[in-house]
XYZ file of C-alpha atoms in Angstrom:
679
model
C 50.322 114.375 175.296
C 54.018 114.180 174.432
C 53.377 110.084 174.350
C 50.588 110.730 171.866
C 52.581 113.216 169.457
C 55.561 110.611 169.606
C 52.913 107.681 168.576
C 52.195 109.584 165.397
C 55.729 110.333 164.498
C 56.582 106.806 164.798
C 53.547 105.571 162.754
C 54.640 108.205 160.022
C 58.027 107.162 160.369
C 57.441 103.347 159.652
C 55.103 104.486 156.797
C 57.845 106.433 155.173
C 60.333 103.650 155.917
C 58.516 100.867 154.332
C 58.048 102.916 151.175
C 61.899 103.746 151.032
C 62.683 99.756 151.478
C 62.387 98.997 147.560
C 64.775 101.618 147.012
C 67.411 100.382 149.196
C 66.868 96.974 148.210
C 67.106 97.866 144.243
C 70.509 99.905 145.266
C 72.053 96.834 147.523
C 70.521 93.552 145.833
C 71.948 93.798 142.139
C 75.311 94.620 143.463
C 75.514 91.905 145.996
C 74.551 89.668 143.152
C 77.170 91.180 141.091
C 79.722 90.376 143.447
C 79.294 86.725 142.938
C 78.606 86.825 139.200
C 81.300 89.065 138.417
C 84.381 87.847 139.652
C 86.917 90.053 137.246
C 85.109 92.995 138.642
C 84.947 91.754 142.455
C 86.769 94.701 143.968
C 84.692 96.962 141.626
C 81.457 95.781 142.921
C 82.325 95.748 146.505
C 83.241 99.545 146.584
C 80.035 100.108 144.649
C 78.280 98.057 147.636
C 80.166 99.924 149.981
C 78.895 103.280 148.467
C 75.536 102.019 148.226
C 75.145 101.006 151.792
C 76.817 104.416 153.103
C 74.085 106.216 150.895
C 71.308 103.909 152.665
C 72.476 105.085 155.825
C 72.796 108.454 154.697
C 69.037 108.610 153.447
C 67.768 106.670 156.389
C 68.911 109.385 158.859
C 67.954 112.272 156.390
C 64.562 110.697 156.571
C 64.454 110.471 160.436
C 65.347 114.293 160.495
C 62.818 115.348 158.046
C 59.639 113.593 159.723
C 61.048 115.142 162.999
C 60.643 118.475 161.311
C 57.571 118.650 159.075
C 55.164 115.915 160.423
C 52.987 118.685 161.713
C 52.749 120.197 157.995
C 52.107 117.167 156.528
C 49.098 116.151 158.511
C 47.952 119.435 158.125
C 48.208 119.107 154.149
C 46.907 115.613 154.235
C 43.713 116.002 156.724
C 41.705 119.426 155.934
C 39.343 118.654 158.976
C 42.746 119.965 161.029
C 42.130 123.321 160.210
C 45.858 123.640 160.292
C 46.114 123.141 164.071
C 48.401 120.252 163.907
C 51.407 122.717 165.345
C 49.353 122.327 168.681
C 50.146 118.934 168.990
C 54.124 119.453 168.993
C 53.623 122.367 171.944
C 53.780 121.605 175.553
C 50.217 123.065 176.650
C 50.701 124.865 179.835
C 46.761 126.276 179.954
C 43.901 124.175 180.572
C 42.551 125.406 177.574
C 45.557 124.251 175.638
C 45.051 121.066 176.858
C 41.723 120.573 175.733
C 42.323 121.779 172.349
C 44.902 119.175 172.251
C 42.543 116.387 173.415
C 39.719 117.549 170.820
C 42.733 117.251 168.272
C 43.873 113.895 168.997
C 39.917 112.779 169.404
C 39.554 114.180 165.855
C 42.667 112.349 164.252
C 41.828 109.252 165.874
C 38.352 109.423 164.518
C 39.543 110.279 160.933
C 43.512 109.292 160.175
C 43.632 105.792 159.166
C 46.471 103.333 158.512
C 45.563 104.306 154.397
C 45.992 107.836 155.240
C 49.601 106.876 156.746
C 50.481 105.366 153.319
C 49.026 107.800 151.019
C 50.817 110.733 153.337
C 54.393 108.751 152.423
C 53.542 107.948 148.953
C 53.374 111.685 148.381
C 56.289 112.555 150.226
C 59.089 109.798 149.667
C 58.885 109.313 145.904
C 61.713 107.109 143.964
C 65.091 108.654 143.635
C 66.391 108.523 140.017
C 70.121 109.576 140.636
C 71.236 106.963 142.923
C 69.461 104.061 140.403
C 71.353 105.661 137.678
C 74.494 105.445 138.979
C 74.074 101.921 139.996
C 73.289 100.905 137.032
C 75.977 102.493 135.178
C 78.232 100.855 137.921
C 77.059 97.151 136.952
C 77.454 98.146 133.093
C 80.866 99.255 134.033
C 81.618 95.795 136.089
C 79.970 93.848 133.205
C 82.496 95.520 130.490
C 85.656 94.655 132.846
C 84.202 90.802 133.267
C 83.567 90.677 129.571
C 87.084 91.881 128.793
C 88.880 89.792 130.954
C 87.056 86.575 129.998
C 87.690 87.362 126.150
C 91.103 87.969 126.550
C 92.449 84.945 127.578
C 91.575 82.117 130.116
C 89.469 82.207 132.701
C 91.643 84.014 135.425
C 91.742 82.855 139.205
C 92.024 84.613 141.868
C 95.214 85.552 143.422
C 96.111 82.809 145.576
C 98.822 80.848 147.193
C 100.877 78.568 145.094
C 99.817 75.261 146.886
C 100.666 72.047 145.213
C 98.423 69.583 144.617
C 100.187 67.036 146.339
C 101.028 69.292 149.407
C 103.594 71.825 149.840
C 103.639 75.501 148.843
C 106.339 77.734 146.553
C 107.437 80.786 147.984
C 110.257 83.011 146.442
C 113.526 84.664 147.245
C 114.578 87.579 145.657
C 118.240 88.662 145.853
C 119.204 92.051 144.224
C 122.535 92.648 142.649
C 124.677 93.795 145.068
C 125.272 97.205 143.549
C 122.069 98.238 143.914
C 122.258 98.216 147.860
C 118.933 96.640 147.895
C 118.268 94.097 150.855
C 117.159 90.315 149.803
C 113.754 89.231 150.793
C 111.106 86.441 150.687
C 107.502 86.387 149.745
C 104.540 84.354 149.172
C 103.674 83.738 145.417
C 102.584 87.072 144.112
C 103.284 89.555 141.313
C 106.616 91.170 141.783
C 108.588 94.224 140.500
C 112.208 93.783 140.937
C 115.710 95.252 139.967
C 117.437 94.145 136.454
C 119.737 91.128 137.141
C 118.108 90.304 140.374
C 118.313 86.343 141.141
C 114.980 84.628 141.829
C 114.728 81.538 143.702
C 111.882 79.307 143.593
C 111.623 77.504 146.824
C 109.188 74.579 148.211
C 107.806 74.141 151.984
C 106.367 71.519 153.125
C 107.022 69.624 150.274
C 104.819 66.018 149.493
C 105.313 63.058 147.440
C 104.748 65.294 144.179
C 107.563 67.442 143.573
C 106.126 70.065 140.994
C 107.612 72.118 138.302
C 107.926 75.538 137.260
C 106.678 77.001 133.658
C 108.351 80.213 132.802
C 106.848 82.548 129.811
C 109.503 81.965 127.290
C 108.527 77.885 127.461
C 111.333 77.138 129.786
C 110.555 74.686 133.128
C 112.132 74.510 136.450
C 111.931 71.433 138.492
C 111.164 71.987 141.900
C 113.015 69.567 144.545
C 114.545 69.844 148.003
C 116.906 72.751 146.757
C 115.748 76.062 145.516
C 116.048 76.705 141.897
C 117.867 79.866 140.622
C 116.899 82.260 137.548
C 118.702 85.093 136.832
C 115.845 87.825 135.675
C 117.194 90.293 132.942
C 113.591 91.208 131.357
C 110.026 90.807 132.680
C 108.698 87.432 132.699
C 105.192 85.371 134.311
C 105.480 81.908 135.929
C 103.149 79.619 136.942
C 103.162 75.730 138.296
C 102.436 73.088 135.798
C 99.036 71.758 137.352
C 95.481 72.472 136.925
C 93.929 75.720 137.740
C 97.149 77.205 138.390
C 97.727 80.677 139.066
C 99.660 82.897 136.932
C 102.226 85.268 138.547
C 103.872 88.249 137.081
C 107.855 89.280 137.791
C 108.150 92.849 135.874
C 111.734 93.971 135.614
C 112.944 97.609 136.216
C 115.989 98.161 134.025
C 118.706 99.880 135.408
C 118.701 103.525 134.020
C 122.002 105.467 132.852
C 123.205 108.406 134.778
C 121.585 111.817 133.825
C 124.510 114.466 133.128
C 123.381 118.164 132.796
C 125.516 121.391 132.745
C 123.583 124.287 134.507
C 126.413 126.791 133.669
C 126.813 128.361 131.453
C 123.464 127.785 129.968
C 124.642 128.240 126.258
C 126.721 125.568 124.202
C 128.959 128.421 122.872
C 129.298 130.639 125.622
C 131.558 134.136 124.286
C 133.368 135.628 127.275
C 134.095 139.463 127.684
C 137.414 140.666 126.620
C 138.097 141.698 129.909
C 136.707 138.552 131.687
C 139.200 137.540 134.683
C 137.123 134.533 135.823
C 133.989 132.036 134.638
C 131.696 129.877 136.498
C 131.221 126.122 135.646
C 127.832 124.094 137.460
C 127.454 120.539 136.901
C 125.356 117.878 138.388
C 125.123 113.804 137.786
C 122.608 111.802 139.248
C 121.620 108.029 138.941
C 119.085 105.504 140.184
C 121.648 103.518 142.208
C 124.922 105.554 142.443
C 127.351 107.138 140.783
C 131.033 105.449 140.692
C 132.847 107.990 138.485
C 132.336 111.420 137.183
C 134.784 113.790 135.844
C 134.969 117.012 133.994
C 136.787 116.473 130.547
C 138.170 119.846 129.126
C 140.092 120.602 125.794
C 142.038 123.810 125.382
C 142.683 125.278 121.681
C 145.385 127.758 121.076
C 146.718 129.438 117.658
C 145.092 129.799 114.415
C 145.446 128.202 111.097
C 147.638 125.182 110.843
C 149.352 125.679 113.895
C 146.771 125.121 116.479
C 147.551 123.115 119.784
C 145.175 121.311 121.969
C 146.082 119.875 125.510
C 143.599 117.725 127.603
C 142.745 117.661 130.847
C 140.236 115.923 133.238
C 138.868 117.175 136.217
C 137.436 114.316 138.838
C 134.026 115.818 140.108
C 133.891 115.334 143.819
C 132.009 112.855 145.827
C 128.888 113.867 148.003
C 127.002 112.600 151.078
C 124.106 110.956 148.564
C 126.094 108.387 146.368
C 123.051 108.913 143.706
C 124.119 112.937 143.048
C 127.370 114.526 142.378
C 126.928 118.089 142.104
C 129.566 120.772 141.766
C 130.181 124.431 141.306
C 133.337 126.489 140.825
C 134.179 129.505 139.935
C 137.356 129.150 137.915
C 139.775 131.870 137.235
C 141.179 132.085 133.571
C 144.498 131.833 134.818
C 143.557 128.346 136.372
C 142.363 127.138 133.228
C 144.957 127.994 131.200
C 143.115 130.357 128.791
C 144.625 133.237 127.095
C 143.193 136.013 124.620
C 142.104 134.342 121.488
C 142.106 130.587 123.101
C 138.848 128.432 123.244
C 138.093 125.902 126.165
C 135.683 122.975 125.258
C 134.546 121.039 127.961
C 131.660 117.990 128.713
C 131.064 115.931 131.567
C 130.832 111.918 131.750
C 129.555 109.926 134.058
C 129.300 106.014 134.912
C 127.474 104.263 137.429
C 127.874 101.385 139.667
C 126.979 98.531 137.776
C 129.908 95.871 137.401
C 128.987 94.007 134.669
C 126.774 96.320 132.329
C 127.968 100.110 133.346
C 126.040 103.010 131.692
C 128.368 105.849 130.612
C 126.449 109.102 129.989
C 128.706 112.053 128.323
C 126.936 115.559 128.043
C 127.132 117.735 124.988
C 130.234 119.650 124.503
C 130.366 123.400 125.659
C 132.594 125.809 124.380
C 134.276 129.029 126.173
C 135.138 131.429 123.812
C 137.581 134.008 124.787
C 138.102 136.873 122.027
C 141.799 138.474 121.430
C 142.052 141.979 121.510
C 141.620 144.287 118.543
C 145.134 144.480 116.588
C 146.313 148.262 116.591
C 146.775 149.839 113.026
C 150.271 150.089 111.885
C 149.993 153.841 111.350
C 148.842 154.104 115.063
C 152.050 153.068 116.502
C 155.703 151.889 115.379
C 156.017 149.275 117.754
C 155.016 145.785 116.810
C 151.676 144.208 118.088
C 152.392 141.571 120.511
C 148.618 140.423 120.483
C 147.593 138.022 117.737
C 144.919 138.765 115.415
C 141.398 136.714 115.970
C 141.008 133.485 114.621
C 139.378 133.595 111.107
C 136.151 131.462 111.481
C 135.435 128.533 109.209
C 132.139 127.965 107.494
C 131.485 124.945 109.791
C 131.743 127.092 112.716
C 129.600 129.963 111.215
C 126.757 127.269 110.719
C 127.313 126.186 114.467
C 127.000 130.013 115.462
C 123.831 130.147 113.399
C 121.958 127.258 114.893
C 123.041 128.196 118.521
C 121.463 131.681 118.076
C 118.434 130.242 116.436
C 117.947 127.606 119.561
C 118.468 130.400 121.836
C 115.955 132.272 120.112
C 113.796 129.523 120.547
C 114.669 128.733 124.255
C 114.206 132.644 125.345
C 111.324 134.318 123.335
C 112.118 137.385 125.382
C 115.486 137.487 124.220
C 116.190 141.405 123.792
C 116.488 142.324 120.129
C 119.729 144.563 120.561
C 121.212 141.127 121.841
C 119.668 139.319 118.534
C 121.238 142.249 116.269
C 124.600 142.278 117.758
C 125.023 138.176 117.622
C 123.606 138.052 114.187
C 125.674 140.981 112.665
C 128.883 139.321 114.571
C 128.041 135.819 112.754
C 127.644 137.810 109.460
C 131.166 139.788 110.082
C 132.844 136.123 110.342
C 130.799 135.279 106.899
C 131.643 138.358 105.341
C 135.868 137.994 106.296
C 135.755 134.206 105.290
C 133.904 135.205 101.961
C 136.758 137.632 101.250
C 139.640 134.914 102.188
C 138.002 133.059 99.308
C 137.529 135.712 97.192
C 141.245 136.432 96.631
C 141.668 133.080 94.914
C 139.484 134.698 92.047
C 141.362 137.844 92.137
C 139.085 140.045 94.164
C 141.269 142.741 95.833
C 139.414 143.746 98.708
C 141.514 143.665 101.816
C 140.564 140.958 104.733
C 141.107 143.733 107.397
C 139.472 146.590 106.005
C 135.749 147.494 105.574
C 134.935 145.754 102.635
C 131.607 147.576 101.764
C 133.331 150.861 101.641
C 133.947 150.537 97.895
C 129.971 149.542 97.644
C 128.543 152.197 99.693
C 131.167 154.888 99.892
C 130.172 156.838 96.920
C 126.428 157.002 97.384
C 126.005 159.908 98.644
C 127.391 161.904 95.489
C 129.373 161.844 92.424
C 133.025 160.353 92.610
C 135.554 162.560 93.489
C 138.436 163.187 91.329
C 141.866 162.659 92.161
C 144.813 160.099 92.214
C 143.642 156.414 91.061
C 140.380 157.592 89.350
C 141.774 156.755 86.075
C 140.850 152.916 86.371
C 137.437 153.696 86.666
C 137.577 155.608 83.482
C 139.211 153.002 81.738
C 136.284 150.347 83.059
C 133.366 152.884 81.781
C 135.285 153.829 78.387
C 138.050 151.024 77.821
C 138.098 147.424 77.560
C 139.627 145.348 79.996
C 141.804 142.852 78.437
C 142.539 140.912 81.804
C 139.519 139.789 83.451
C 139.448 139.338 87.430
C 138.006 135.629 86.975
C 140.812 134.754 84.651
C 144.013 136.068 86.832
C 144.357 132.966 88.878
C 145.712 129.511 88.072
C 142.329 127.210 88.521
C 140.568 125.620 85.724
C 136.835 126.889 84.989
C 135.796 123.729 86.833
C 137.132 124.821 90.105
C 136.281 128.815 89.212
C 132.439 127.490 88.906
C 132.566 126.199 92.271
C 134.236 128.920 93.898
C 131.789 131.023 92.511
C 128.984 129.115 93.806
C 130.591 128.973 97.261
C 130.890 133.093 97.366
C 127.381 133.507 95.947
C 125.992 131.321 98.851
C 128.039 133.078 101.357
C 127.026 136.513 99.913
C 123.402 135.612 100.243
C 124.099 133.991 103.599
C 125.607 137.491 104.704
C 122.780 139.429 103.570
C 120.277 137.562 105.282
C 122.152 137.843 108.728
C 122.557 141.521 108.194
C 118.753 141.832 108.002
C 118.418 139.980 111.272
C 116.806 136.803 109.769
C 119.166 133.992 110.836
C 116.959 131.194 109.853
C 117.147 132.085 106.343
C 120.792 132.200 106.339
C 121.331 128.405 107.083
C 120.377 127.196 103.356
C 122.828 129.205 102.019
C 125.553 128.614 104.726
C 125.208 124.937 104.608
C 125.455 125.331 100.118
C 128.770 127.293 100.577
C 129.853 124.337 103.147
C 129.126 122.168 100.286
C 130.541 123.829 97.434
C 134.153 123.975 100.230
C 133.919 120.636 100.410
C 133.683 119.840 97.142
C 136.868 122.296 96.538
C 138.733 120.276 99.138
C 138.225 117.023 97.971
C 138.745 118.071 93.873
C 141.980 116.528 93.613
C 140.770 113.094 95.534
C 138.206 112.121 93.917
C 139.052 108.424 92.004
C 136.370 106.976 89.611
C 136.808 103.345 88.761
C 135.603 102.923 85.503
C 134.101 99.629 84.749
C 132.893 98.205 81.088
C 130.949 95.498 80.339
C 133.143 91.931 80.012
C 131.766 89.283 77.667
C 131.814 85.749 78.241
C 135.045 83.880 77.003
C 134.630 82.141 73.657
C 136.148 78.741 72.571
C 138.612 79.066 70.174
C 137.642 76.746 68.117
C 134.192 78.710 67.304
C 136.310 82.288 66.710
C 135.757 83.421 62.980
C 133.766 80.280 62.061
C 130.314 82.065 61.966
C 128.776 79.334 64.200
C 126.577 81.317 67.119
C 125.122 78.486 68.713
C 125.513 78.840 72.393
C 126.930 82.518 71.831
C 123.559 84.103 72.813
C 122.892 81.852 75.178
C 124.563 83.686 77.916
C 122.796 84.379 81.063
C 123.240 86.121 84.303
C 122.125 84.792 87.515
C 119.454 86.899 89.500
C 118.835 87.397 92.935
C 115.805 86.318 94.670
C 113.544 88.040 97.322
C 114.811 87.095 100.561
C 112.255 85.492 103.053
C 112.124 87.824 106.133
C 109.796 85.719 108.010
C 110.069 82.132 108.505
C 107.974 79.891 106.746
C 106.519 78.064 109.978
C 105.448 81.155 111.471
C 103.250 82.215 108.489
C 101.795 78.339 108.376
C 101.015 79.137 112.362
C 99.249 82.383 111.378
C 97.104 80.477 108.891
C 96.390 77.525 111.028
C 95.280 79.919 113.869
C 92.327 81.009 112.075
C 90.706 77.800 112.492
C 90.121 75.275 115.200
C 91.922 72.301 113.843
C 95.239 71.066 115.157
C 98.323 73.337 115.057
C 101.513 72.514 113.512
C 104.028 70.392 115.136
C 106.733 72.760 117.563
C 104.508 75.785 117.143
C 104.703 76.830 120.320
C 108.749 77.213 120.073
C 108.154 79.066 116.682
C 105.401 81.560 118.086
C 108.102 82.270 121.228
C 111.017 82.708 119.130
C 109.023 85.299 116.599
C 107.753 87.005 119.775
C 110.921 87.208 121.518
C 112.903 88.499 118.226
C 110.362 90.656 117.106
C 108.614 92.532 120.229
C 110.608 94.752 121.839
C 108.013 96.268 124.375
C 108.235 94.569 127.587
C 104.448 94.890 128.035
C 103.462 93.382 124.675
C 105.911 90.606 124.994
C 104.144 89.865 128.188
C 100.913 89.697 126.776
C 101.782 87.820 123.723
C 103.863 84.661 125.846
C 100.377 84.814 127.964
C 98.357 84.404 124.611
C 100.958 81.443 123.850
C 100.178 79.802 127.015
C 96.687 79.936 126.936
C 96.523 78.456 123.408
C 98.660 75.723 124.931
C 96.153 75.213 127.615
C 93.398 74.433 125.316
C 91.873 78.217 124.971
C 90.138 78.411 121.198
C 89.079 81.927 121.988
C 92.663 83.060 122.551
C 93.701 81.918 119.046
C 92.352 85.120 117.633
C 94.660 87.150 120.288
C 97.874 85.256 119.681
C 97.066 85.682 115.363
C 97.033 89.174 116.027
C 100.218 89.176 117.787
C 101.878 87.045 115.246
C 101.046 89.154 112.558
C 101.886 92.243 114.322
C 105.505 90.689 113.573
C 105.254 89.733 110.042
C 106.544 91.704 107.612
C 106.116 91.516 103.934
C 109.297 90.524 101.775
C 110.699 93.294 99.669
C 109.637 93.300 96.095
C 112.869 92.290 93.806
C 112.210 93.722 90.370
C 113.898 91.546 87.907
C 114.510 92.932 84.119
C 115.311 90.525 81.072
C 117.523 92.185 78.475
C 116.442 91.494 74.966
C 118.118 92.700 71.954
C 115.779 93.050 69.240
C 117.428 93.114 65.780
C 116.854 91.973 62.107
C 119.261 88.796 62.483
C 117.480 87.969 66.050
C 114.117 88.180 64.451
C 115.007 85.898 61.468
C 117.234 83.598 63.741
C 113.954 82.910 66.115
C 113.088 79.538 66.212
C 115.781 77.819 64.096
C 118.396 77.140 66.990
C 118.764 73.467 67.140
C 117.953 72.034 70.540
C 120.704 70.611 72.050
């Protein structure tokens, strides 16, 4: 009885597989044809064919399992005469009644079930899948797009193969990287390569025959091969091929030597203000390079003093080498005594690193960081009778105030969660420096505010009540009821123009100070720059020299002086400039000639390659443009459009030169017009 059940399953399985066979063929056959018809997308089509084959195997196994599990329910649904008793055929009958029922079912099946019924069951159960067919169609469309782009982008590209010479022999390459890179030389067959900059490439010929081939490079140069290898130092990306029919094109891409990367991790701020009681500071630096670092050093400059009595001392500390020649990391806790810093000093430092390239070394320098150690506050004269040995803090310049403000804005942008108290303290500190500088310049206009006192005491000291009477209040009474004969602005020896510049600088400083005290440092930058501009104008006011020139008429002949003869006098002409041509004429002619299918100008390839090498800087774009030149040189007519597009990208319109002609319209000119004799 088990044999009879297996026979039923086999017939159902055969009917289902016959039903699925067109689906499998519809998936595999188009991809097989595309592998042959689309050579540019062959790898893509092979990948699609592999995925389709895997799906077919999966579909075959899935239907095997489904038929084994559901064949009885299929028979019950297709043959009502079984009365839903087909499940008895899948069981092992133990009793005689069970075996009798199975025999009756089989006899009924043989009488009712035919080949057409098996086909109908397969048709109702196994429908055509839509998703795999859609994926296959999409894959074919993508392959056709790749093929069309490859075919329209240039001449037909042959598959990568070994560079065999037509007359016998094969070309191979030997690459010798620069010694400083530490890379080993290697030999390889003709293929696309990536090599380091300034590598030496040798084109060698193996099993040479009677015909010695030539290698044509992308820039138009030709290397003749022979018994000895031909050497070429490669500094930029290029492609090459054998000068013969159907030769493949190979690309050599150059990896440029990168400059070292220098970073200062500690301190994190460009201007780092130390605490007054600080005893040490930590400096952490690092330098990295793609090959090796030959020299790295920490440069420090110590500034001491104030005003014009400022002394500078330089110091250079080499960074120690590490186990990895590509990196140098150094972190040290410096004591202030080791750095030579005293209260009121500033230390400027930066890191400079150079790589190990012997001919073209790269040097990188980090931004300059500042360590500032504030001076202790000077004691007042009435607090002690002893002279103070500590120096007062150095007065900040307007440029330093701008630098501090920009650094505060940069820190606020880099650290959005900076505490408001820190922002307020730093902004008010800059405002105090601006106020001191404003008072210093205000002294030149007769302002009597003390540089070391509270400049706001006179402004806000009497807001809470009326002024108290006492000694020194008569001046305010005179200001209110009297007439001041001597103004503060006129109490200096400066001229009115210089006073106006001073007033402009003081007004800008006051606006910057108000913004800083309002904790809005961003709005303080424009007036700070205005104050700096006014200060520069003051500093250079006595150094301005204006060279005044006037019109110099042409020399007249002595015999015509006082004669009234003006013939030739009005014929004075000035030579006018001409617009310079920014692009050679042969390149413009070539761009126009590429729009047609006719003969191109003589030496057009040389002009095109020179324009490409001089005006295209991107390596990949330069390679693509050189390929277009070579394709057009090979006779590819559709490639002319691509070359024309590359050349048009290098063209720049000549600047427009506006020329004016001066004409004096007078009564004598109008009367004399047309009466001047022709010479």
